């Protein structure tokens, strides 16, 4: 898919976000589009490497405004739980969103979309807490918690 006739160019998306926007011609596109699960070899139209929730919202608005050229939206943190290719889509990569906050009093962890379990383990340990996680500390928290990455 091309962006020749879209309302907004991907350069305008780049101006709206703090993260990086990659097209297939950009350095880093191939490395970024690949997740842990190498059986899914997808070729998104664009990749947004989100830095925060505002970037994700801007990416979703961009995809909605350019629905004739974007074949949907896909989200990827570590790529463990990919089930289908995101060919022609806007791939929003959350792997740079790494904040973890542990509230020791309530025993609740608040994590951003790119956090892996090892980061939660490391943040919880000083409080005498341990999260319930799968067999790999390198799986993304959000994907695992929502049923992916198993």
Short mmCIF file of C-alpha atoms in Angstrom, two decimals:
data_model
loop_
_atom_site.label_atom_id
_atom_site.label_comp_id
_atom_site.label_asym_id
_atom_site.label_seq_id
_atom_site.Cartn_x
_atom_site.Cartn_y
_atom_site.Cartn_z
CA UNK A 1 0.00 0.00 0.00
CA UNK A 2 1.14 3.52 -0.69
CA UNK A 3 0.39 6.83 0.92
CA UNK A 4 0.13 8.84 -2.31
CA UNK A 5 -3.54 9.62 -1.79
CA UNK A 6 -3.91 9.73 1.99
CA UNK A 7 -5.13 12.79 3.87
CA UNK A 8 -2.09 12.87 6.09
CA UNK A 9 1.43 11.87 5.19
CA UNK A 10 3.45 9.76 7.57
CA UNK A 11 5.70 12.81 8.03
CA UNK A 12 2.75 14.57 9.59
CA UNK A 13 2.31 11.60 11.93
CA UNK A 14 5.97 11.96 12.88
CA UNK A 15 5.31 15.61 13.78
CA UNK A 16 2.50 14.51 16.14
CA UNK A 17 4.48 11.94 18.12
CA UNK A 18 7.63 11.78 20.21
CA UNK A 19 8.36 8.23 19.05
CA UNK A 20 9.82 7.26 15.70
CA UNK A 21 7.80 6.53 12.56
CA UNK A 22 9.37 4.03 10.15
CA UNK A 23 8.44 3.28 6.56
CA UNK A 24 9.68 0.21 4.65
CA UNK A 25 12.49 2.34 3.17
CA UNK A 26 13.86 3.42 6.57
CA UNK A 27 16.82 1.98 8.44
CA UNK A 28 15.56 -0.09 11.34
CA UNK A 29 12.25 -1.03 9.69
CA UNK A 30 13.15 -4.72 9.23
CA UNK A 31 14.58 -5.12 12.72
CA UNK A 32 11.64 -3.34 14.34
CA UNK A 33 8.87 -5.21 12.49
CA UNK A 34 10.18 -8.58 13.66
CA UNK A 35 9.12 -9.81 17.05
CA UNK A 36 10.20 -12.82 19.05
CA UNK A 37 7.90 -15.10 17.02
CA UNK A 38 9.77 -15.31 13.72
CA UNK A 39 7.08 -17.46 12.10
CA UNK A 40 5.07 -14.24 11.72
CA UNK A 41 6.88 -12.29 9.01
CA UNK A 42 4.77 -9.21 8.52
CA UNK A 43 5.26 -6.10 6.42
CA UNK A 44 3.36 -3.19 7.93
CA UNK A 45 2.78 -0.05 5.87
CA UNK A 46 4.24 2.01 8.71
CA UNK A 47 5.68 1.36 12.15
CA UNK A 48 5.16 3.75 15.06
CA UNK A 49 7.64 3.12 17.87
CA UNK A 50 5.56 4.69 20.65
CA UNK A 51 7.15 6.47 23.59
CA UNK A 52 3.91 7.14 25.50
CA UNK A 53 0.12 6.81 25.47
CA UNK A 54 -0.23 10.04 23.49
CA UNK A 55 1.81 8.48 20.66
CA UNK A 56 -0.53 5.49 20.61
CA UNK A 57 -3.59 7.77 20.47
CA UNK A 58 -2.03 9.77 17.61
CA UNK A 59 -1.28 6.54 15.74
CA UNK A 60 -4.85 5.32 16.11
CA UNK A 61 -6.20 8.67 14.87
CA UNK A 62 -3.79 8.53 11.92
CA UNK A 63 -4.93 5.03 10.97
CA UNK A 64 -8.59 6.04 11.24
CA UNK A 65 -8.04 9.15 9.11
CA UNK A 66 -6.20 7.07 6.49
CA UNK A 67 -8.35 3.94 6.54
CA UNK A 68 -8.30 3.70 2.75
CA UNK A 69 -4.52 3.20 2.77
CA UNK A 70 -3.94 1.51 6.15
CA UNK A 71 -5.07 -2.12 6.53
CA UNK A 72 -5.82 -1.80 10.23
CA UNK A 73 -3.79 -1.42 13.38
CA UNK A 74 -1.56 -3.98 15.08
CA UNK A 75 0.19 -3.70 18.45
CA UNK A 76 3.50 -5.36 19.28
CA UNK A 77 5.61 -5.24 22.42
CA UNK A 78 7.93 -8.24 22.37
CA UNK A 79 6.21 -10.13 19.55
CA UNK A 80 5.79 -13.33 21.56
CA UNK A 81 2.04 -13.51 21.05
CA UNK A 82 1.70 -12.58 17.40
CA UNK A 83 -1.02 -14.62 15.74
CA UNK A 84 -1.24 -13.07 12.31
CA UNK A 85 0.78 -10.80 10.06
CA UNK A 86 0.15 -7.05 10.09
CA UNK A 87 0.72 -6.64 6.36
CA UNK A 88 -0.25 -3.15 5.22
CA UNK A 89 -1.24 -2.08 8.73
CA UNK A 90 0.06 0.55 11.09
CA UNK A 91 2.18 -1.46 13.54
CA UNK A 92 2.39 0.30 16.89
CA UNK A 93 5.43 -0.98 18.78
CA UNK A 94 5.30 -0.39 22.54
CA UNK A 95 8.67 -1.86 23.53
CA UNK A 96 10.08 1.54 24.58
CA UNK A 97 7.28 2.14 27.09
CA UNK A 98 9.04 0.67 30.14
CA UNK A 99 7.77 2.45 33.28
CA UNK A 100 6.91 0.25 36.27
CA UNK A 101 5.41 1.59 39.49
CA UNK A 102 4.91 -0.66 42.52
CA UNK A 103 2.56 0.50 45.26
CA UNK A 104 3.76 -1.61 48.18
CA UNK A 105 0.80 -0.66 50.38
CA UNK A 106 -1.85 -1.83 47.92
CA UNK A 107 0.43 -4.47 46.38
CA UNK A 108 -0.47 -3.23 42.91
CA UNK A 109 1.90 -2.81 39.98
CA UNK A 110 1.17 -0.25 37.27
CA UNK A 111 3.09 -0.93 34.08
CA UNK A 112 3.39 0.65 30.67
CA UNK A 113 2.66 -1.32 27.53
CA UNK A 114 6.26 -2.33 26.78
CA UNK A 115 7.21 -3.78 30.16
CA UNK A 116 8.45 -7.36 30.37
CA UNK A 117 7.97 -9.55 33.43
CA UNK A 118 11.62 -9.38 34.51
CA UNK A 119 11.22 -5.63 35.03
CA UNK A 120 8.21 -6.22 37.28
CA UNK A 121 10.09 -8.91 39.22
CA UNK A 122 13.01 -6.50 39.73
CA UNK A 123 10.74 -3.64 40.83
CA UNK A 124 8.62 -5.80 43.17
CA UNK A 125 11.46 -7.63 44.94
CA UNK A 126 12.63 -4.71 47.14
CA UNK A 127 9.08 -4.57 48.57
CA UNK A 128 9.02 -8.30 49.36
CA UNK A 129 6.58 -8.89 46.52
CA UNK A 130 6.65 -11.31 43.61
CA UNK A 131 4.33 -11.16 40.59
CA UNK A 132 2.58 -14.20 39.20
CA UNK A 133 4.03 -14.71 35.75
CA UNK A 134 4.54 -17.36 33.14
CA UNK A 135 7.62 -19.46 32.58
CA UNK A 136 9.62 -16.72 30.85
CA UNK A 137 10.54 -13.38 32.42
CA UNK A 138 11.12 -11.95 28.93
CA UNK A 139 7.47 -12.02 27.83
CA UNK A 140 5.54 -8.74 27.79
CA UNK A 141 3.27 -8.16 30.78
CA UNK A 142 0.35 -6.74 28.81
CA UNK A 143 0.27 -9.42 26.12
CA UNK A 144 0.56 -12.24 28.66
CA UNK A 145 -2.07 -10.72 30.94
CA UNK A 146 -4.52 -10.37 28.05
CA UNK A 147 -4.10 -13.98 26.95
CA UNK A 148 -1.24 -13.72 24.47
CA UNK A 149 2.30 -14.97 24.88
CA UNK A 150 1.22 -18.31 26.32
#
